[in-house]
Short mmCIF file of C-alpha atoms and ligand atoms in Angstrom, two decimals:
data_model
loop_
_atom_site.label_atom_id
_atom_site.label_comp_id
_atom_site.label_asym_id
_atom_site.label_seq_id
_atom_site.Cartn_x
_atom_site.Cartn_y
_atom_site.Cartn_z
CA MET A 248 117.23 105.17 83.02
CA THR A 249 114.10 106.39 81.26
CA ASP A 250 112.11 109.30 82.63
CA ILE A 251 109.09 107.73 84.31
CA LEU A 252 107.36 111.01 85.22
CA PRO A 253 105.23 111.33 82.04
CA PHE A 254 103.88 107.79 82.47
CA LEU A 255 103.23 108.37 86.17
CA LYS A 256 101.28 111.51 85.35
CA SER A 257 99.18 109.65 82.80
CA LEU A 258 98.59 106.85 85.32
CA ILE A 259 97.01 109.18 87.85
CA SER A 260 94.93 110.93 85.22
CA VAL A 261 92.94 107.75 84.57
CA SER A 262 90.31 106.50 86.98
CA GLY A 263 90.37 103.04 88.53
CA LEU A 264 88.57 103.02 91.85
CA SER A 265 88.58 99.83 93.91
CA GLY A 266 86.35 97.34 92.13
CA HIS A 267 86.37 99.42 88.93
CA GLU A 268 89.98 99.25 87.75
CA ALA A 269 89.40 98.59 84.03
CA PRO A 270 90.32 102.11 82.76
CA VAL A 271 93.73 102.14 84.43
CA ALA A 272 94.29 98.44 83.68
CA ARG A 273 93.98 99.23 79.96
CA LEU A 274 96.60 101.95 80.21
CA ILE A 275 99.04 99.72 82.13
CA GLU A 276 98.47 96.84 79.71
CA GLU A 277 99.39 99.08 76.79
CA LYS A 278 102.61 100.15 78.50
CA TRP A 279 103.66 96.68 79.68
CA ARG A 280 102.77 94.72 76.54
CA PRO A 281 106.06 95.43 74.71
CA LEU A 282 108.05 94.84 77.91
CA VAL A 283 106.79 91.31 78.71
CA ASP A 284 106.18 88.04 76.85
CA GLU A 285 102.54 87.50 77.81
CA MET A 286 99.75 89.62 79.24
CA SER A 287 96.51 88.43 80.77
CA LEU A 288 93.77 89.42 83.17
CA SER A 289 92.83 87.40 86.22
CA ARG A 290 89.21 86.44 86.67
CA VAL A 291 88.71 89.43 88.98
CA GLY A 292 90.56 91.93 86.80
CA SER A 293 94.14 92.00 88.06
CA LEU A 294 96.69 92.45 85.31
CA HIS A 295 99.40 89.78 84.90
CA GLY A 296 102.50 90.40 82.78
CA LEU A 297 104.86 87.46 82.39
CA LYS A 298 108.48 88.15 81.50
CA LYS A 299 110.08 84.78 80.97
CA GLY A 300 113.47 83.99 82.43
CA SER A 301 116.35 82.38 80.60
CA GLY A 302 116.40 79.27 82.79
CA LYS A 303 115.28 75.85 81.59
CA SER A 304 111.63 74.76 81.78
CA LEU A 305 109.96 74.69 85.21
CA ARG A 306 111.59 77.98 86.06
CA PRO A 307 110.89 79.44 89.49
CA SER A 308 108.96 82.70 89.48
CA VAL A 309 108.89 85.91 91.46
CA MET A 310 105.67 87.89 91.66
CA ILE A 311 106.03 91.65 91.97
CA ALA A 312 102.71 93.08 93.08
CA THR A 313 101.59 96.71 92.90
CA HIS A 314 97.97 97.58 93.54
CA MET A 315 96.42 99.71 90.82
CA ASP A 316 93.11 100.53 92.52
CA ALA A 317 92.38 103.90 94.04
CA ILE A 318 90.29 105.25 96.87
CA GLY A 319 87.33 107.38 95.83
CA LEU A 320 83.67 108.12 96.37
CA ARG A 321 80.23 106.97 95.33
CA VAL A 322 76.86 108.70 95.10
CA SER A 323 74.69 107.61 98.03
CA LYS A 324 71.69 109.91 97.57
CA ILE A 325 70.52 112.70 95.26
CA VAL A 326 68.72 115.66 96.85
CA ASP A 327 67.72 118.83 94.96
CA GLY A 328 70.42 118.25 92.34
CA PHE A 329 73.18 117.80 94.91
CA LEU A 330 74.90 114.47 95.38
CA HIS A 331 75.45 112.94 98.79
CA ILE A 332 78.45 110.66 98.97
CA THR A 333 79.98 107.69 100.67
CA ASN A 334 83.57 106.52 100.47
CA ILE A 335 85.34 103.72 98.62
CA GLY A 336 88.33 102.79 100.76
CA GLY A 337 89.84 104.88 103.55
CA ILE A 338 89.43 108.54 102.68
CA ASP A 339 90.62 111.38 104.86
CA VAL A 340 87.32 113.29 105.14
CA ARG A 341 89.10 116.40 106.45
CA VAL A 342 90.50 117.19 103.00
CA LEU A 343 87.39 116.52 100.93
CA PRO A 344 85.72 119.98 101.00
CA GLY A 345 87.05 121.94 98.03
CA ALA A 346 88.26 118.90 96.11
CA GLN A 347 87.77 118.75 92.34
CA VAL A 348 86.13 115.53 91.21
CA ILE A 349 84.58 113.76 88.25
CA VAL A 350 81.19 112.09 88.51
CA HIS A 351 81.01 109.06 86.22
CA ALA A 352 77.36 109.42 85.25
CA THR A 353 75.85 106.07 84.28
CA GLY A 354 72.47 107.60 83.43
CA SER A 355 74.31 109.36 80.63
CA GLU A 356 76.50 106.54 79.26
CA GLY A 357 79.37 107.16 81.65
CA GLU A 358 79.62 110.86 80.82
CA GLU A 359 82.30 112.48 82.98
CA LEU A 360 80.76 115.40 84.83
CA PRO A 361 83.20 117.85 86.44
CA ALA A 362 82.17 118.73 89.98
CA VAL A 363 83.36 120.08 93.31
CA ILE A 364 82.87 118.80 96.82
CA ALA A 365 81.22 121.46 98.93
CA MET A 366 80.59 121.86 102.62
CA PRO A 367 77.44 123.70 103.72
CA PRO A 368 78.10 126.84 105.76
CA GLN A 369 78.29 126.06 109.44
CA ARG A 370 75.06 127.92 110.24
CA PHE A 371 73.15 125.38 108.13
CA LEU A 372 74.66 122.38 109.88
CA PRO A 373 73.14 120.84 113.03
CA GLU A 374 74.55 122.27 116.22
CA SER A 375 75.87 118.84 117.19
CA VAL A 376 78.47 119.08 114.39
CA GLY A 377 80.18 121.88 116.33
CA ASP A 378 83.57 123.19 115.19
CA GLY A 379 85.05 119.79 114.45
CA VAL A 380 85.50 117.90 111.19
CA VAL A 381 82.30 117.83 109.16
CA GLY A 382 81.30 114.22 108.55
CA ILE A 383 81.01 112.81 105.04
CA SER A 384 77.22 112.60 105.34
CA TYR A 385 77.00 116.43 105.37
CA LEU A 386 79.23 116.96 102.33
CA LEU A 387 77.68 117.60 98.92
CA VAL A 388 78.90 117.24 95.36
CA ASP A 389 77.89 120.08 93.05
CA THR A 390 77.95 119.50 89.29
CA GLY A 391 76.43 122.88 88.47
CA LEU A 392 73.62 121.13 86.58
CA THR A 393 69.94 121.72 87.26
CA PRO A 394 68.22 119.24 89.60
CA ARG A 395 66.25 117.86 86.66
CA THR A 396 69.39 117.22 84.56
CA VAL A 397 71.15 115.66 87.53
CA GLU A 398 68.19 113.30 88.03
CA ARG A 399 68.43 112.33 84.38
CA LYS A 400 72.19 111.79 84.22
CA VAL A 401 73.31 110.62 87.65
CA ARG A 402 72.31 107.45 89.47
CA VAL A 403 72.73 106.46 93.10
CA GLY A 404 75.83 104.26 93.13
CA ASP A 405 77.71 106.22 90.45
CA LEU A 406 81.44 106.55 90.99
CA ILE A 407 83.21 109.79 91.82
CA SER A 408 86.97 110.11 91.38
CA PHE A 409 89.43 112.90 92.14
CA SER A 410 90.28 114.98 89.10
CA ASN A 411 92.92 117.50 90.12
CA GLU A 412 95.83 117.40 87.67
CA PRO A 413 99.18 116.14 88.96
CA PHE A 414 101.79 118.85 89.25
CA GLU A 415 105.44 119.12 90.07
CA LEU A 416 106.75 120.69 93.26
CA ALA A 417 110.36 121.73 93.77
CA GLY A 418 112.96 119.03 94.22
CA GLU A 419 111.61 116.46 91.78
CA VAL A 420 108.51 115.91 93.88
CA VAL A 421 105.22 115.21 92.14
CA SER A 422 101.92 115.90 93.88
CA GLY A 423 98.48 114.57 93.05
CA HIS A 424 95.82 112.06 94.00
CA THR A 425 96.23 108.27 93.69
CA LEU A 426 100.04 108.27 93.91
CA ASP A 427 99.22 105.48 96.37
CA ASN A 428 99.63 103.28 94.52
CA ARG A 429 100.18 104.30 90.90
CA ALA A 430 103.71 105.36 91.90
CA SER A 431 104.39 101.66 92.57
CA VAL A 432 103.02 100.72 89.16
CA ALA A 433 105.46 103.27 87.73
CA ALA A 434 108.32 101.72 89.75
CA LEU A 435 107.44 98.25 88.46
CA THR A 436 107.43 99.68 84.94
CA VAL A 437 110.95 101.02 85.54
CA CYS A 438 111.91 97.51 86.66
CA LEU A 439 110.51 95.93 83.48
CA GLU A 440 112.33 98.50 81.35
CA GLU A 441 115.61 97.80 83.14
CA LEU A 442 115.12 94.06 82.64
CA GLN A 443 115.05 94.51 78.86
CA ASN A 444 118.84 94.66 78.96
CA LYS A 445 119.48 92.51 81.98
CA PRO A 446 119.54 88.72 81.78
CA HIS A 447 117.47 86.93 84.44
CA VAL A 448 117.00 83.22 85.07
CA TRP A 449 113.67 83.44 86.90
CA ASP A 450 110.27 84.19 85.43
CA VAL A 451 108.87 87.51 86.56
CA TRP A 452 105.16 88.09 87.10
CA ALA A 453 104.49 91.81 86.99
CA VAL A 454 101.10 92.13 88.66
CA ALA A 455 98.80 95.12 89.04
CA THR A 456 96.30 94.00 91.67
CA VAL A 457 92.70 95.08 92.16
CA GLN A 458 90.92 96.09 95.37
CA GLU A 459 93.86 96.40 97.76
CA GLU A 460 92.19 99.37 99.40
CA THR A 461 89.00 97.45 100.13
CA GLY A 462 90.05 93.92 101.07
CA PHE A 463 93.05 92.63 99.06
CA LEU A 464 90.99 90.68 96.51
CA GLY A 465 93.61 90.94 93.75
CA ALA A 466 96.57 89.94 95.90
CA TYR A 467 94.85 86.85 97.34
CA SER A 468 93.56 85.64 94.00
CA SER A 469 96.65 86.36 91.87
CA ALA A 470 99.05 84.76 94.37
CA PHE A 471 96.80 81.69 94.46
CA MET A 472 96.63 81.54 90.68
CA LEU A 473 100.29 82.23 89.86
CA ARG A 474 101.83 80.31 92.78
CA PRO A 475 105.14 82.19 92.71
CA GLN A 476 108.09 80.88 94.74
CA ILE A 477 108.65 84.33 96.25
CA ALA A 478 106.93 87.70 96.09
CA ILE A 479 107.76 91.36 96.46
CA VAL A 480 105.09 93.96 97.14
CA VAL A 481 105.61 97.65 96.46
CA ASP A 482 103.59 100.29 98.29
CA GLY A 483 103.89 103.69 99.92
CA THR A 484 104.83 104.43 103.51
CA PHE A 485 104.44 107.64 105.51
CA ALA A 486 106.98 110.32 104.67
CA LYS A 487 108.21 112.92 107.08
CA GLY A 488 106.06 116.02 106.87
CA PRO A 489 104.39 118.71 108.92
CA SER A 490 103.48 117.38 112.39
CA ALA A 491 104.66 113.88 111.53
CA ASN A 492 106.79 112.36 114.27
CA SER A 493 110.24 111.23 113.26
CA TRP A 494 110.09 107.64 114.44
CA GLN A 495 107.13 106.52 112.30
CA THR A 496 108.00 108.49 109.17
CA HIS A 497 110.80 108.57 106.62
CA PRO A 498 112.42 111.35 104.61
CA LEU A 499 111.05 112.01 101.14
CA GLY A 500 113.57 111.66 98.32
CA LYS A 501 116.19 109.96 100.44
CA GLY A 502 115.72 106.36 99.35
CA VAL A 503 113.86 103.08 99.38
CA GLY A 504 112.07 101.58 102.38
CA LEU A 505 112.78 97.97 103.26
CA CYS A 506 110.25 96.59 105.68
CA ILE A 507 110.76 94.15 108.54
CA GLY A 508 108.14 92.50 110.70
CA PRO A 509 106.26 89.21 110.86
CA ASN A 510 104.62 89.88 107.50
CA MET A 511 108.02 89.92 105.75
CA HIS A 512 110.47 87.11 105.19
CA PRO A 513 113.74 88.01 106.98
CA PHE A 514 115.91 86.26 104.39
CA LEU A 515 114.43 88.23 101.50
CA HIS A 516 114.76 91.42 103.52
CA GLN A 517 118.43 90.64 104.16
CA LYS A 518 119.09 89.99 100.46
CA LEU A 519 117.40 93.24 99.40
CA LYS A 520 119.35 95.16 102.03
CA GLU A 521 122.70 93.69 100.94
CA LEU A 522 121.88 94.43 97.32
CA ALA A 523 120.86 98.04 98.03
CA GLU A 524 124.13 98.55 99.89
CA ARG A 525 126.21 96.98 97.12
CA LEU A 526 124.51 99.19 94.51
CA GLU A 527 124.72 102.26 96.75
CA ILE A 528 120.96 102.73 96.59
CA PRO A 529 120.03 104.65 99.76
CA TRP A 530 117.51 102.76 101.91
CA PHE A 531 115.81 103.01 105.28
CA LEU A 532 114.36 100.46 107.62
CA ASP A 533 110.60 100.41 108.17
CA VAL A 534 109.37 98.36 111.10
CA THR A 535 105.83 97.00 111.07
CA PRO A 536 104.62 95.12 114.12
CA ALA A 537 102.05 92.84 112.44
CA HIS A 538 99.91 92.90 109.31
CA SER A 539 101.54 95.51 107.05
CA GLY A 540 98.17 96.71 105.70
CA THR A 541 99.43 96.01 102.18
CA ASP A 542 99.18 93.24 99.59
CA ALA A 543 102.17 91.63 101.34
CA PHE A 544 99.86 90.07 103.93
CA PRO A 545 97.43 88.21 101.65
CA ILE A 546 100.27 87.05 99.40
CA GLN A 547 102.33 85.77 102.31
CA ILE A 548 99.50 83.55 103.58
CA THR A 549 98.37 82.17 100.22
CA ASN A 550 98.89 78.53 99.17
CA GLU A 551 101.40 76.88 101.48
CA GLY A 552 102.82 80.30 102.37
CA ILE A 553 104.91 82.50 100.08
CA PRO A 554 108.10 84.19 101.31
CA THR A 555 107.30 87.86 100.75
CA ALA A 556 109.16 91.15 101.00
CA LEU A 557 107.77 94.69 101.13
CA VAL A 558 109.62 97.49 99.35
CA GLU A 559 108.36 101.01 99.94
CA PHE A 560 108.68 104.61 98.89
CA PRO A 561 107.81 107.49 101.23
CA ILE A 562 104.60 109.35 100.47
CA ARG A 563 103.37 112.57 102.05
CA TYR A 564 99.71 113.28 102.80
CA MET A 565 98.62 109.68 102.21
CA HIS A 566 95.01 109.19 101.07
CA THR A 567 94.47 112.84 100.20
CA PRO A 568 94.21 114.50 96.75
CA VAL A 569 97.70 115.99 97.23
CA GLU A 570 99.77 112.90 97.93
CA SER A 571 103.40 113.71 97.18
CA VAL A 572 106.27 111.44 96.18
CA SER A 573 109.85 111.85 95.02
CA ILE A 574 110.53 110.73 91.47
CA LYS A 575 114.04 109.72 92.54
CA ASP A 576 112.61 107.27 95.08
CA ILE A 577 110.37 105.72 92.42
CA GLN A 578 113.33 105.25 90.05
CA ARG A 579 115.38 103.73 92.88
CA VAL A 580 112.65 101.22 93.75
CA GLY A 581 112.45 100.20 90.08
CA ARG A 582 116.18 99.74 89.80
CA LEU A 583 116.42 97.73 93.03
CA LEU A 584 113.62 95.42 91.86
CA ALA A 585 115.34 94.79 88.52
CA GLU A 586 118.71 94.12 90.13
CA PHE A 587 117.09 91.77 92.63
CA VAL A 588 115.38 89.78 89.87
CA ALA A 589 118.66 89.56 87.95
CA SER A 590 120.46 88.35 91.07
CA LEU A 591 118.23 85.28 91.54
CA ASN A 592 120.04 82.00 90.81
CA ALA A 593 118.17 78.87 89.75
CA ASP A 594 118.63 77.40 93.25
CA PHE A 595 117.81 80.56 95.23
CA VAL A 596 114.67 79.02 96.75
CA ASP A 597 116.72 76.21 98.33
CA THR A 598 118.93 78.76 100.04
CA ILE A 599 116.05 80.52 101.80
CA ILE A 600 116.32 80.05 105.54
CA TRP A 601 114.49 81.34 108.59
CA GLU A 602 116.80 82.93 111.10
ZN1 LIG B 947 98.68 101.52 98.86
#
């Protein structure tokens, strides 16, 4: 199996905030192009890679969806050369002060301005803020430029993305921003690489969706457009970590998460579980009571309904600049996806039953 870490690192070094995914889409397209038969973009910017199966014409297809968008920030106001910010997607405001960021300055042809997020000293904050978490409206982004230069280069509405470099912790764990969900894109890439030497009857749609973090635009629209017979979504789930309870979290580096709940088709779940056991890929059960909060929901309810499964990897410190994942888990997800695709017979759809 190829080492996916270098590609994963490059994936999180490229911006692609929700609604502005083009930079990362270009990188993924370059990587996937030699691994698939056709590449295209949906009308809203999701990336579609088609790897054709060996079956006769009118082949069934499986869509494997990984969202490529990232949470981030946007300039909401400029005061005395400092930038006030608002969020794109669900950001954990507690970890913003001290973060390294890049301001994508449209007044200066998209120049990337390095900056830091700063919190005013408590004595300068209103008394009502107290000792608690300082709200996003009080945080400031400092580029180090003079107020006049900032006014010239930066516009209200400009994007701000995290810029801390990914780095490796002990135990094959990589830490950085945007591992939700670029780690899934990496896993899908592992799957495509494995499928180069693995015959499969079904067509595979490798899809990198847009705007999962802000309303599932890519998942809805790509599922509607591609009309796959079944779908698998890959996303992160909460890993065990400091102060995390043990019943809602899962150990990092110990395997693949297979989700059950009304958003997942029980038959597909069963098949993935049996396959993981046969291949001795460690897995854990993740129980979601309703909407999984992932692309699995919009895909499941598109067209006449699409049987959908959710495959996960544990992630620590979700939606912070130091998200952490195990490379082993990412490789395992990729391998399980490839083996699942290869296991699909021409008549698999007819065997799908509700229990
Ligand atoms: Zn995600």
